[in-house]
PDB file of C-alpha atoms in Angstrom:
ATOM      1  CA  UNK F 227       0.000   0.000   0.000  1.00 45.00           C
ATOM      2  CA  UNK F 228       1.392   2.906  -1.013  1.00 43.00           C
ATOM      3  CA  UNK F 229       0.758   5.667   0.862  1.00 47.00           C
ATOM      4  CA  UNK F 230       0.162   8.632   2.355  1.00 48.00           C
ATOM      5  CA  UNK F 231       0.959  12.055   3.139  1.00 48.00           C
ATOM      6  CA  UNK F 232      -1.358  14.839   3.924  1.00 46.00           C
ATOM      7  CA  UNK F 233      -4.303  14.596   6.035  1.00 43.00           C
ATOM      8  CA  UNK F 234      -7.856  15.145   6.772  1.00 41.00           C
ATOM      9  CA  UNK F 235      -8.435  14.061  10.325  1.00 42.00           C
ATOM     10  CA  UNK F 236     -11.614  14.531  12.348  1.00 42.00           C
ATOM     11  CA  UNK F 237     -11.406  16.032  15.822  1.00 41.00           C
ATOM     12  CA  UNK F 238     -13.622  13.405  17.406  1.00 43.00           C
ATOM     13  CA  UNK F 239     -11.451  10.537  16.211  1.00 45.00           C
ATOM     14  CA  UNK F 240      -8.352   9.286  17.978  1.00 43.00           C
ATOM     15  CA  UNK F 241      -6.739   8.260  14.732  1.00 46.00           C
ATOM     16  CA  UNK F 242      -6.024  10.594  11.842  1.00 49.00           C
ATOM     17  CA  UNK F 243      -6.515  10.151   8.137  1.00 58.00           C
ATOM     18  CA  UNK F 244      -3.240  10.796   6.348  1.00 55.00           C
ATOM     19  CA  UNK F 245      -3.075  11.929   2.764  1.00 52.00           C
ATOM     20  CA  UNK F 246      -0.426  13.525   0.657  1.00 46.00           C
ATOM     21  CA  UNK F 247       0.352  16.513  -1.439  1.00 38.00           C
ATOM     22  CA  UNK F 248       3.308  16.311  -3.770  1.00 35.00           C
ATOM     23  CA  UNK F 249       4.118  18.801  -6.458  1.00 34.00           C
ATOM     24  CA  UNK F 250       5.598  18.490  -9.890  1.00 33.00           C
ATOM     25  CA  UNK F 251       8.697  19.127 -11.916  1.00 32.00           C
ATOM     26  CA  UNK F 252       9.776  19.832 -15.427  1.00 32.00           C
ATOM     27  CA  UNK F 253       9.758  17.178 -18.019  1.00 35.00           C
ATOM     28  CA  UNK F 254      11.130  16.048 -21.151  1.00 37.00           C
ATOM     29  CA  UNK F 255      12.497  15.319 -24.509  1.00 37.00           C
ATOM     30  CA  UNK F 256      14.518  12.462 -25.886  1.00 39.00           C
ATOM     31  CA  UNK F 257      13.602   9.098 -27.292  1.00 38.00           C
ATOM     32  CA  UNK F 258      11.760   6.222 -25.753  1.00 38.00           C
ATOM     33  CA  UNK F 259      13.740   3.569 -23.952  1.00 39.00           C
ATOM     34  CA  UNK F 260      12.504   0.191 -22.933  1.00 40.00           C
ATOM     35  CA  UNK F 261      13.824  -1.998 -20.198  1.00 41.00           C
ATOM     36  CA  UNK F 262      17.509  -1.238 -20.135  1.00 40.00           C
ATOM     37  CA  UNK F 263      17.094   1.588 -22.633  1.00 41.00           C
ATOM     38  CA  UNK F 264      16.253   1.991 -26.290  1.00 39.00           C
ATOM     39  CA  UNK F 265      17.397   0.076 -29.295  1.00 39.00           C
ATOM     40  CA  UNK F 266      20.592   0.510 -31.202  1.00 38.00           C
ATOM     41  CA  UNK F 267      22.984   1.362 -28.388  1.00 38.00           C
ATOM     42  CA  UNK F 268      26.437  -0.078 -28.403  1.00 37.00           C
ATOM     43  CA  UNK F 269      28.732  -0.577 -25.443  1.00 38.00           C
ATOM     44  CA  UNK F 270      32.214   0.849 -25.861  1.00 38.00           C
ATOM     45  CA  UNK F 271      35.151  -1.480 -26.133  1.00 38.00           C
ATOM     46  CA  UNK F 272      37.329   0.079 -23.455  1.00 39.00           C
ATOM     47  CA  UNK F 273      38.217   3.736 -23.032  1.00 37.00           C
ATOM     48  CA  UNK F 274      37.887   5.369 -26.369  1.00 38.00           C
ATOM     49  CA  UNK F 275      36.549   1.947 -27.447  1.00 39.00           C
ATOM     50  CA  UNK F 276      36.194   1.187 -31.078  1.00 39.00           C
ATOM     51  CA  UNK F 277      33.325   0.788 -33.437  1.00 40.00           C
ATOM     52  CA  UNK F 278      30.399   2.976 -34.296  1.00 44.00           C
ATOM     53  CA  UNK F 279      27.482   3.813 -32.078  1.00 48.00           C
ATOM     54  CA  UNK F 280      27.380   5.699 -28.828  1.00 46.00           C
ATOM     55  CA  UNK F 281      30.795   6.177 -27.201  1.00 46.00           C
ATOM     56  CA  UNK F 282      30.832   8.530 -24.182  1.00 43.00           C
ATOM     57  CA  UNK F 283      34.521   7.922 -23.540  1.00 40.00           C
ATOM     58  CA  UNK F 284      35.522   9.343 -26.905  1.00 45.00           C
ATOM     59  CA  UNK F 285      33.244  12.321 -26.351  1.00 46.00           C
ATOM     60  CA  UNK F 286      34.767  13.044 -22.938  1.00 41.00           C
ATOM     61  CA  UNK F 287      38.325  12.675 -24.225  1.00 39.00           C
ATOM     62  CA  UNK F 288      37.492  15.100 -27.036  1.00 44.00           C
ATOM     63  CA  UNK F 289      36.890  17.733 -24.358  1.00 45.00           C
ATOM     64  CA  UNK F 290      33.191  18.293 -24.930  1.00 49.00           C
ATOM     65  CA  UNK F 291      30.001  17.487 -23.075  1.00 50.00           C
ATOM     66  CA  UNK F 292      28.554  14.044 -23.777  1.00 54.00           C
ATOM     67  CA  UNK F 293      25.351  13.652 -25.724  1.00 62.00           C
ATOM     68  CA  UNK F 294      22.385  11.812 -24.284  1.00 61.00           C
ATOM     69  CA  UNK F 295      22.774   8.108 -25.123  1.00 62.00           C
ATOM     70  CA  UNK F 296      20.070   6.019 -26.792  1.00 64.00           C
ATOM     71  CA  UNK F 297      17.463   4.906 -24.272  1.00 68.00           C
ATOM     72  CA  UNK F 298      17.494   8.112 -22.229  1.00 79.00           C
ATOM     73  CA  UNK F 299      14.338  10.246 -22.140  1.00 79.00           C
ATOM     74  CA  UNK F 300      14.852  13.759 -20.829  1.00 75.00           C
ATOM     75  CA  UNK F 301      12.878  14.959 -17.828  1.00 72.00           C
ATOM     76  CA  UNK F 302      13.232  18.566 -18.951  1.00 69.00           C
ATOM     77  CA  UNK F 303      10.792  20.368 -21.223  1.00 60.00           C
ATOM     78  CA  UNK F 304       9.736  18.736 -24.462  1.00 56.00           C
ATOM     79  CA  UNK F 305       8.761  21.783 -26.493  1.00 56.00           C
ATOM     80  CA  UNK F 306      10.704  24.907 -27.289  1.00 52.00           C
ATOM     81  CA  UNK F 307       9.628  28.509 -27.006  1.00 54.00           C
ATOM     82  CA  UNK F 308       9.161  30.794 -24.027  1.00 56.00           C
ATOM     83  CA  UNK F 309       5.990  29.070 -22.812  1.00 56.00           C
ATOM     84  CA  UNK F 310       5.180  25.341 -22.838  1.00 60.00           C
ATOM     85  CA  UNK F 311       1.919  24.064 -24.278  1.00 67.00           C
ATOM     86  CA  UNK F 312      -0.575  22.405 -21.945  1.00 68.00           C
ATOM     87  CA  UNK F 313       0.536  18.858 -22.772  1.00 67.00           C
ATOM     88  CA  UNK F 314       4.149  19.807 -22.071  1.00 69.00           C
ATOM     89  CA  UNK F 315       3.120  21.445 -18.810  1.00 69.00           C
ATOM     90  CA  UNK F 316       0.818  18.803 -17.317  1.00 74.00           C
ATOM     91  CA  UNK F 317       1.462  15.448 -18.995  1.00 77.00           C
ATOM     92  CA  UNK F 318       4.497  15.382 -21.302  1.00 81.00           C
ATOM     93  CA  UNK F 319       4.668  12.361 -23.612  1.00 83.00           C
ATOM     94  CA  UNK F 320       1.078  11.473 -22.797  1.00 82.00           C
ATOM     95  CA  UNK F 321      -0.194   8.149 -24.122  1.00 86.00           C
ATOM     96  CA  UNK F 322      -3.543   6.466 -23.564  1.00 90.00           C
ATOM     97  CA  UNK F 323      -2.260   2.885 -23.531  1.00 90.00           C
ATOM     98  CA  UNK F 324       0.245   2.992 -20.699  1.00 93.00           C
ATOM     99  CA  UNK F 325       0.338   2.275 -16.985  1.00 96.00           C
ATOM    100  CA  UNK F 326       0.438   5.934 -15.915  1.00 95.00           C
ATOM    101  CA  UNK F 327      -2.831   6.679 -17.703  1.00 95.00           C
ATOM    102  CA  UNK F 328      -4.526   3.514 -16.471  1.00 96.00           C
ATOM    103  CA  UNK F 329      -3.527   3.909 -12.808  1.00 96.00           C
ATOM    104  CA  UNK F 330      -4.588   7.570 -12.882  1.00 96.00           C
ATOM    105  CA  UNK F 331      -8.042   6.636 -14.212  1.00 96.00           C
ATOM    106  CA  UNK F 332      -8.376   3.886 -11.591  1.00 97.00           C
ATOM    107  CA  UNK F 333      -7.491   6.352  -8.821  1.00 97.00           C
ATOM    108  CA  UNK F 334     -10.162   8.782 -10.028  1.00 97.00           C
ATOM    109  CA  UNK F 335     -12.739   5.979 -10.128  1.00 97.00           C
ATOM    110  CA  UNK F 336     -11.760   4.846  -6.628  1.00 97.00           C
ATOM    111  CA  UNK F 337     -12.236   8.340  -5.196  1.00 96.00           C
ATOM    112  CA  UNK F 338     -15.704   8.499  -6.770  1.00 97.00           C
ATOM    113  CA  UNK F 339     -16.455   5.070  -5.299  1.00 97.00           C
ATOM    114  CA  UNK F 340     -15.290   6.232  -1.851  1.00 96.00           C
ATOM    115  CA  UNK F 341     -17.546   9.262  -2.061  1.00 96.00           C
ATOM    116  CA  UNK F 342     -20.535   7.127  -3.053  1.00 96.00           C
ATOM    117  CA  UNK F 343     -19.836   4.674  -0.223  1.00 96.00           C
ATOM    118  CA  UNK F 344     -19.447   7.568   2.202  1.00 95.00           C
ATOM    119  CA  UNK F 345     -22.744   9.075   1.124  1.00 95.00           C
ATOM    120  CA  UNK F 346     -24.674   5.797   1.279  1.00 95.00           C
ATOM    121  CA  UNK F 347     -23.115   4.000   4.237  1.00 94.00           C
ATOM    122  CA  UNK F 348     -21.376   6.550   6.452  1.00 94.00           C
ATOM    123  CA  UNK F 349     -21.569  10.295   7.136  1.00 90.00           C
ATOM    124  CA  UNK F 350     -21.427  11.725   3.619  1.00 90.00           C
ATOM    125  CA  UNK F 351     -19.318  12.191   0.513  1.00 92.00           C
ATOM    126  CA  UNK F 352     -17.865  15.382   2.000  1.00 92.00           C
ATOM    127  CA  UNK F 353     -17.264  15.819   5.721  1.00 91.00           C
ATOM    128  CA  UNK F 354     -16.317  18.915   7.634  1.00 87.00           C
ATOM    129  CA  UNK F 355     -13.156  17.412   9.114  1.00 83.00           C
ATOM    130  CA  UNK F 356     -11.650  16.544   5.716  1.00 86.00           C
ATOM    131  CA  UNK F 357      -9.914  19.634   4.343  1.00 83.00           C
ATOM    132  CA  UNK F 358      -9.108  17.859   1.088  1.00 86.00           C
ATOM    133  CA  UNK F 359     -12.747  17.555   0.051  1.00 88.00           C
ATOM    134  CA  UNK F 360     -13.745  13.962   0.634  1.00 91.00           C
ATOM    135  CA  UNK F 361     -15.381  11.434   2.964  1.00 93.00           C
ATOM    136  CA  UNK F 362     -14.479  10.423   6.510  1.00 92.00           C
ATOM    137  CA  UNK F 363     -11.895   8.070   7.970  1.00 91.00           C
ATOM    138  CA  UNK F 364     -14.519   5.360   8.476  1.00 94.00           C
ATOM    139  CA  UNK F 365     -15.156   5.334   4.737  1.00 95.00           C
ATOM    140  CA  UNK F 366     -11.485   4.919   3.912  1.00 95.00           C
ATOM    141  CA  UNK F 367     -11.065   2.174   6.492  1.00 95.00           C
ATOM    142  CA  UNK F 368     -13.934   0.335   4.830  1.00 96.00           C
ATOM    143  CA  UNK F 369     -12.346   0.834   1.390  1.00 96.00           C
ATOM    144  CA  UNK F 370      -8.879  -0.469   2.374  1.00 95.00           C
ATOM    145  CA  UNK F 371      -6.814   2.299   3.959  1.00 95.00           C
ATOM    146  CA  UNK F 372      -3.621   1.372   5.778  1.00 95.00           C
ATOM    147  CA  UNK F 373      -4.320   0.678   9.450  1.00 95.00           C
ATOM    148  CA  UNK F 374      -1.731  -1.169  11.520  1.00 95.00           C
ATOM    149  CA  UNK F 375      -3.949  -3.269  13.798  1.00 95.00           C
ATOM    150  CA  UNK F 376      -6.008  -4.624  10.914  1.00 96.00           C
ATOM    151  CA  UNK F 377      -2.850  -5.479   8.994  1.00 96.00           C
ATOM    152  CA  UNK F 378      -1.559  -7.373  12.034  1.00 95.00           C
ATOM    153  CA  UNK F 379      -4.860  -9.269  12.099  1.00 94.00           C
ATOM    154  CA  UNK F 380      -4.174 -10.579   8.591  1.00 94.00           C
ATOM    155  CA  UNK F 381      -5.535  -7.890   6.240  1.00 96.00           C
ATOM    156  CA  UNK F 382      -2.244  -7.681   4.333  1.00 96.00           C
ATOM    157  CA  UNK F 383      -3.942  -6.218   1.270  1.00 96.00           C
ATOM    158  CA  UNK F 384      -3.858  -2.925   3.184  1.00 96.00           C
ATOM    159  CA  UNK F 385      -0.167  -2.678   2.315  1.00 97.00           C
ATOM    160  CA  UNK F 386      -1.246  -2.228  -1.329  1.00 97.00           C
ATOM    161  CA  UNK F 387      -4.734  -0.741  -1.533  1.00 96.00           C
ATOM    162  CA  UNK F 388      -3.828   2.750  -0.217  1.00 95.00           C
ATOM    163  CA  UNK F 389      -2.037   3.356  -3.548  1.00 96.00           C
ATOM    164  CA  UNK F 390      -5.455   3.492  -5.202  1.00 96.00           C
ATOM    165  CA  UNK F 391      -7.185   5.657  -2.568  1.00 95.00           C
ATOM    166  CA  UNK F 392      -7.023   9.403  -1.986  1.00 94.00           C
ATOM    167  CA  UNK F 393      -8.489  11.470   0.814  1.00 90.00           C
ATOM    168  CA  UNK F 394     -10.306  13.973  -1.347  1.00 92.00           C
ATOM    169  CA  UNK F 395     -10.458  15.965  -4.559  1.00 94.00           C
ATOM    170  CA  UNK F 396      -7.532  18.260  -3.705  1.00 90.00           C
ATOM    171  CA  UNK F 397      -5.432  15.342  -2.534  1.00 90.00           C
ATOM    172  CA  UNK F 398      -6.047  13.398  -5.744  1.00 93.00           C
ATOM    173  CA  UNK F 399      -5.473  16.432  -7.972  1.00 92.00           C
ATOM    174  CA  UNK F 400      -2.081  17.243  -6.426  1.00 89.00           C
ATOM    175  CA  UNK F 401      -0.872  13.649  -6.720  1.00 92.00           C
ATOM    176  CA  UNK F 402      -2.152  13.264 -10.279  1.00 93.00           C
ATOM    177  CA  UNK F 403      -0.366  16.464 -11.293  1.00 90.00           C
ATOM    178  CA  UNK F 404       2.964  15.082 -10.139  1.00 90.00           C
ATOM    179  CA  UNK F 405       2.241  11.565 -11.392  1.00 93.00           C
ATOM    180  CA  UNK F 406       1.447  12.772 -14.908  1.00 91.00           C
ATOM    181  CA  UNK F 407       4.379  15.184 -14.996  1.00 88.00           C
ATOM    182  CA  UNK F 408       6.973  12.446 -14.471  1.00 89.00           C
ATOM    183  CA  UNK F 409       5.179   9.124 -14.918  1.00 92.00           C
ATOM    184  CA  UNK F 410       4.995   9.019 -18.704  1.00 92.00           C
ATOM    185  CA  UNK F 411       8.693   9.867 -18.973  1.00 91.00           C
ATOM    186  CA  UNK F 412       9.881   7.411 -16.329  1.00 93.00           C
ATOM    187  CA  UNK F 413       7.774   4.700 -17.968  1.00 93.00           C
ATOM    188  CA  UNK F 414       9.588   5.320 -21.252  1.00 90.00           C
ATOM    189  CA  UNK F 415      12.964   5.434 -19.539  1.00 89.00           C
ATOM    190  CA  UNK F 416      12.714   2.266 -17.506  1.00 91.00           C
ATOM    191  CA  UNK F 417      10.258   0.149 -19.459  1.00 91.00           C
ATOM    192  CA  UNK F 418       6.684  -0.823 -18.604  1.00 93.00           C
ATOM    193  CA  UNK F 419       7.408  -3.811 -16.345  1.00 94.00           C
ATOM    194  CA  UNK F 420      10.170  -2.090 -14.388  1.00 94.00           C
ATOM    195  CA  UNK F 421       8.087   1.044 -13.949  1.00 95.00           C
ATOM    196  CA  UNK F 422       5.081  -0.888 -12.615  1.00 96.00           C
ATOM    197  CA  UNK F 423       7.278  -2.861 -10.211  1.00 96.00           C
ATOM    198  CA  UNK F 424       8.957   0.319  -8.989  1.00 96.00           C
ATOM    199  CA  UNK F 425       5.613   2.035  -8.441  1.00 97.00           C
ATOM    200  CA  UNK F 426       4.010  -0.856  -6.560  1.00 97.00           C
ATOM    201  CA  UNK F 427       7.029  -2.030  -4.540  1.00 97.00           C
ATOM    202  CA  UNK F 428       7.881   1.465  -3.317  1.00 97.00           C
ATOM    203  CA  UNK F 429       4.239   2.042  -2.408  1.00 96.00           C
ATOM    204  CA  UNK F 430       4.362  -1.110  -0.301  1.00 97.00           C
ATOM    205  CA  UNK F 431       7.617   0.049   1.275  1.00 96.00           C
ATOM    206  CA  UNK F 432       5.973   3.352   2.150  1.00 96.00           C
ATOM    207  CA  UNK F 433       3.247   1.433   3.972  1.00 96.00           C
ATOM    208  CA  UNK F 434       5.884  -0.509   5.917  1.00 97.00           C
ATOM    209  CA  UNK F 435       7.417   2.711   7.226  1.00 96.00           C
ATOM    210  CA  UNK F 436       3.998   4.182   7.959  1.00 95.00           C
ATOM    211  CA  UNK F 437       3.084   1.125  10.046  1.00 96.00           C
ATOM    212  CA  UNK F 438       6.308   1.415  12.026  1.00 95.00           C
ATOM    213  CA  UNK F 439       6.533   5.179  12.482  1.00 92.00           C
ATOM    214  CA  UNK F 440       2.892   6.350  12.312  1.00 90.00           C
ATOM    215  CA  UNK F 441       1.235   3.479  14.098  1.00 90.00           C
ATOM    216  CA  UNK F 442      -2.065   5.206  14.913  1.00 89.00           C
ATOM    217  CA  UNK F 443      -2.678   6.753  11.504  1.00 89.00           C
ATOM    218  CA  UNK F 444      -5.186   5.775   8.842  1.00 92.00           C
ATOM    219  CA  UNK F 445      -3.310   6.394   5.600  1.00 92.00           C
ATOM    220  CA  UNK F 446      -4.298   6.670   1.964  1.00 94.00           C
ATOM    221  CA  UNK F 447      -2.697   8.055  -1.161  1.00 92.00           C
ATOM    222  CA  UNK F 448      -0.105   7.292  -3.825  1.00 93.00           C
ATOM    223  CA  UNK F 449       2.503   9.761  -2.614  1.00 91.00           C
ATOM    224  CA  UNK F 450       4.640   7.019  -1.069  1.00 94.00           C
ATOM    225  CA  UNK F 451       4.918   5.468  -4.530  1.00 96.00           C
ATOM    226  CA  UNK F 452       5.577   8.900  -6.051  1.00 95.00           C
ATOM    227  CA  UNK F 453       8.407   9.525  -3.606  1.00 95.00           C
ATOM    228  CA  UNK F 454       9.587   6.058  -4.595  1.00 96.00           C
ATOM    229  CA  UNK F 455       9.819   7.190  -8.219  1.00 96.00           C
ATOM    230  CA  UNK F 456      11.985  10.092  -7.104  1.00 95.00           C
ATOM    231  CA  UNK F 457      14.216   7.725  -5.129  1.00 95.00           C
ATOM    232  CA  UNK F 458      14.523   5.427  -8.150  1.00 96.00           C
ATOM    233  CA  UNK F 459      15.397   8.398 -10.351  1.00 94.00           C
ATOM    234  CA  UNK F 460      18.258   9.248  -8.001  1.00 95.00           C
ATOM    235  CA  UNK F 461      19.565   5.695  -8.501  1.00 94.00           C
ATOM    236  CA  UNK F 462      19.158   6.111 -12.254  1.00 92.00           C
ATOM    237  CA  UNK F 463      21.215   9.305 -12.170  1.00 92.00           C
ATOM    238  CA  UNK F 464      23.934   7.674 -10.070  1.00 91.00           C
ATOM    239  CA  UNK F 465      24.280   4.678 -12.403  1.00 90.00           C
ATOM    240  CA  UNK F 466      24.260   6.781 -15.575  1.00 88.00           C
ATOM    241  CA  UNK F 467      25.894   9.988 -14.357  1.00 88.00           C
ATOM    242  CA  UNK F 468      28.924   9.794 -16.632  1.00 85.00           C
ATOM    243  CA  UNK F 469      26.813   9.173 -19.735  1.00 85.00           C
ATOM    244  CA  UNK F 470      24.365  12.091 -19.425  1.00 85.00           C
ATOM    245  CA  UNK F 471      24.909  15.666 -20.653  1.00 84.00           C
ATOM    246  CA  UNK F 472      26.234  17.883 -17.865  1.00 83.00           C
ATOM    247  CA  UNK F 473      23.568  20.548 -18.190  1.00 81.00           C
ATOM    248  CA  UNK F 474      20.721  18.071 -18.131  1.00 84.00           C
ATOM    249  CA  UNK F 475      21.920  15.861 -15.280  1.00 86.00           C
ATOM    250  CA  UNK F 476      22.658  18.803 -12.970  1.00 89.00           C
ATOM    251  CA  UNK F 477      19.309  20.403 -13.748  1.00 87.00           C
ATOM    252  CA  UNK F 478      17.450  17.156 -13.078  1.00 88.00           C
ATOM    253  CA  UNK F 479      19.346  16.567  -9.827  1.00 90.00           C
ATOM    254  CA  UNK F 480      18.547  20.121  -8.716  1.00 90.00           C
ATOM    255  CA  UNK F 481      14.856  19.603  -9.514  1.00 86.00           C
ATOM    256  CA  UNK F 482      14.741  16.349  -7.544  1.00 89.00           C
ATOM    257  CA  UNK F 483      16.459  17.884  -4.510  1.00 90.00           C
ATOM    258  CA  UNK F 484      14.123  20.902  -4.555  1.00 88.00           C
ATOM    259  CA  UNK F 485      11.055  18.649  -4.708  1.00 85.00           C
ATOM    260  CA  UNK F 486      12.262  16.639  -1.719  1.00 87.00           C
ATOM    261  CA  UNK F 487      13.126  19.695   0.359  1.00 86.00           C
ATOM    262  CA  UNK F 488       9.840  21.482  -0.390  1.00 83.00           C
ATOM    263  CA  UNK F 489       7.692  18.454   0.358  1.00 80.00           C
ATOM    264  CA  UNK F 490       9.458  17.473   3.562  1.00 78.00           C
ATOM    265  CA  UNK F 491       9.380  21.088   4.791  1.00 79.00           C
ATOM    266  CA  UNK F 492       5.694  21.212   3.949  1.00 76.00           C
ATOM    267  CA  UNK F 493       5.226  17.976   5.840  1.00 71.00           C
ATOM    268  CA  UNK F 494       6.978  19.291   8.946  1.00 73.00           C
ATOM    269  CA  UNK F 495       5.100  22.587   8.989  1.00 67.00           C
ATOM    270  CA  UNK F 496       1.729  21.300   7.736  1.00 59.00           C
ATOM    271  CA  UNK F 497      -1.449  20.296   9.478  1.00 57.00           C
ATOM    272  CA  UNK F 498       0.103  17.454  11.457  1.00 55.00           C
ATOM    273  CA  UNK F 499      -1.799  14.831   9.469  1.00 68.00           C
ATOM    274  CA  UNK F 500       0.884  14.443   6.799  1.00 76.00           C
ATOM    275  CA  UNK F 501       2.475  11.017   6.984  1.00 83.00           C
ATOM    276  CA  UNK F 502       6.123  11.924   6.490  1.00 86.00           C
ATOM    277  CA  UNK F 503       7.125   8.413   7.474  1.00 90.00           C
ATOM    278  CA  UNK F 504       5.394   7.045   4.377  1.00 93.00           C
ATOM    279  CA  UNK F 505       7.049   9.655   2.176  1.00 93.00           C
ATOM    280  CA  UNK F 506      10.440   8.802   3.636  1.00 93.00           C
ATOM    281  CA  UNK F 507       9.780   5.082   3.313  1.00 95.00           C
ATOM    282  CA  UNK F 508       8.841   5.403  -0.336  1.00 96.00           C
ATOM    283  CA  UNK F 509      11.986   7.439  -1.001  1.00 96.00           C
ATOM    284  CA  UNK F 510      14.286   4.922   0.730  1.00 96.00           C
ATOM    285  CA  UNK F 511      12.736   1.855  -0.893  1.00 97.00           C
ATOM    286  CA  UNK F 512      12.718   3.650  -4.249  1.00 96.00           C
ATOM    287  CA  UNK F 513      16.413   4.456  -3.966  1.00 96.00           C
ATOM    288  CA  UNK F 514      17.316   0.819  -3.344  1.00 96.00           C
ATOM    289  CA  UNK F 515      14.959  -0.789  -5.851  1.00 96.00           C
ATOM    290  CA  UNK F 516      16.023   1.772  -8.431  1.00 95.00           C
ATOM    291  CA  UNK F 517      19.402   0.037  -8.724  1.00 93.00           C
ATOM    292  CA  UNK F 518      17.574  -3.165  -9.643  1.00 92.00           C
ATOM    293  CA  UNK F 519      14.827  -1.846 -11.907  1.00 92.00           C
ATOM    294  CA  UNK F 520      15.865   1.393 -13.632  1.00 89.00           C
ATOM    295  CA  UNK F 521      17.808   0.934 -16.832  1.00 83.00           C
ATOM    296  CA  UNK F 522      21.573   1.199 -17.151  1.00 79.00           C
ATOM    297  CA  UNK F 523      22.204   2.978 -20.425  1.00 76.00           C
ATOM    298  CA  UNK F 524      25.351   0.969 -21.100  1.00 72.00           C
ATOM    299  CA  UNK F 525      24.541  -2.547 -19.916  1.00 63.00           C
ATOM    300  CA  UNK F 526      28.179  -3.649 -20.022  1.00 59.00           C
ATOM    301  CA  UNK F 527      29.117  -1.260 -17.207  1.00 56.00           C
ATOM    302  CA  UNK F 528      28.488  -3.167 -13.974  1.00 60.00           C
ATOM    303  CA  UNK F 529      24.951  -4.310 -14.673  1.00 73.00           C
ATOM    304  CA  UNK F 530      24.918  -7.345 -12.382  1.00 80.00           C
ATOM    305  CA  UNK F 531      26.449  -5.648  -9.342  1.00 85.00           C
ATOM    306  CA  UNK F 532      23.804  -2.903  -9.386  1.00 88.00           C
ATOM    307  CA  UNK F 533      20.983  -5.420  -9.801  1.00 90.00           C
ATOM    308  CA  UNK F 534      22.227  -7.604  -6.956  1.00 92.00           C
ATOM    309  CA  UNK F 535      22.664  -4.603  -4.668  1.00 93.00           C
ATOM    310  CA  UNK F 536      19.180  -3.282  -5.457  1.00 94.00           C
ATOM    311  CA  UNK F 537      17.289  -6.536  -4.939  1.00 95.00           C
ATOM    312  CA  UNK F 538      19.376  -7.505  -1.927  1.00 95.00           C
ATOM    313  CA  UNK F 539      18.879  -4.257  -0.024  1.00 95.00           C
ATOM    314  CA  UNK F 540      15.176  -4.066  -0.893  1.00 96.00           C
ATOM    315  CA  UNK F 541      14.598  -7.642   0.244  1.00 96.00           C
ATOM    316  CA  UNK F 542      16.586  -7.242   3.462  1.00 97.00           C
ATOM    317  CA  UNK F 543      14.868  -3.972   4.396  1.00 96.00           C
ATOM    318  CA  UNK F 544      11.436  -5.469   3.632  1.00 96.00           C
ATOM    319  CA  UNK F 545      12.160  -8.474   5.845  1.00 97.00           C
ATOM    320  CA  UNK F 546      13.279  -6.253   8.725  1.00 97.00           C
ATOM    321  CA  UNK F 547      10.169  -4.085   8.407  1.00 96.00           C
ATOM    322  CA  UNK F 548       7.803  -7.069   8.319  1.00 96.00           C
ATOM    323  CA  UNK F 549       9.440  -8.678  11.348  1.00 96.00           C
ATOM    324  CA  UNK F 550       9.086  -5.403  13.256  1.00 96.00           C
ATOM    325  CA  UNK F 551       5.454  -4.936  12.181  1.00 95.00           C
ATOM    326  CA  UNK F 552       4.349  -8.410  13.256  1.00 94.00           C
ATOM    327  CA  UNK F 553       6.695  -9.108  16.170  1.00 92.00           C
ATOM    328  CA  UNK F 554       7.682  -5.769  17.719  1.00 88.00           C
ATOM    329  CA  UNK F 555       5.126  -2.976  17.387  1.00 83.00           C
TER     330      UNK F 555
END
């Protein structure tokens, strides 16, 4: 269950409903890359290695900045001109038949379903205590929100279902804005399967941290998974740093750092219902799993060691979290 962030708690309840706000970044150009990057790339045969194709070593030795290798899709703006068009601003490289579009539609449908359930079975589609514009905590508990005691009783699906739930209209809109700004590009960069695994596994990791560090919260939202995408992008930059153009990689790193700082500051100074533990958990799990699932642009350069490190650290951290959830807290 992915999770959480900003909240809409009700004063009469002992637990709080955690939701999340996360805001977007610039986006990009470049070509589409599948799992491990796009077609036609060629690994260099040593420094200054021979043959045609992409050779970053020769470019660096020539004294110039490297060009983006095949398989890399830029996170910076797609279009030129002083002002971006709407597609460039909100959903660059939009496609109907892709996971980002499908999961976004499902999340909209699930919020509508929560509002209908709240109106028919609980205290309404909109409640006074929910600043995000949505139903109450009881509704979200019924629909599958993360709640530690119920997970300990065997409802393990609550690790996953919060990815699909959002606390209200404003909560959903803020997460969809970020998700559409980066999701289409990351999906092209890393490939469909790797992107889906990154999204889901980091959302689950966010729920682990929320269970351990926010034990009394009722959490919903995809922001844990979205922070996981940011963590995975940091891994992607680390593995491919030498192969990316200097201007682009420094700009993207600056954007990522600014997003993290702004959101964590907002979480610390916000309403008190923001589940920072889920955000942090998604980021940490995303960083580790990113070494296993994001593509290395030159597969010959240490592919196996990165993959082993990524899967090993993710698995070990997951095991520790699960042992603590079921045996300690």
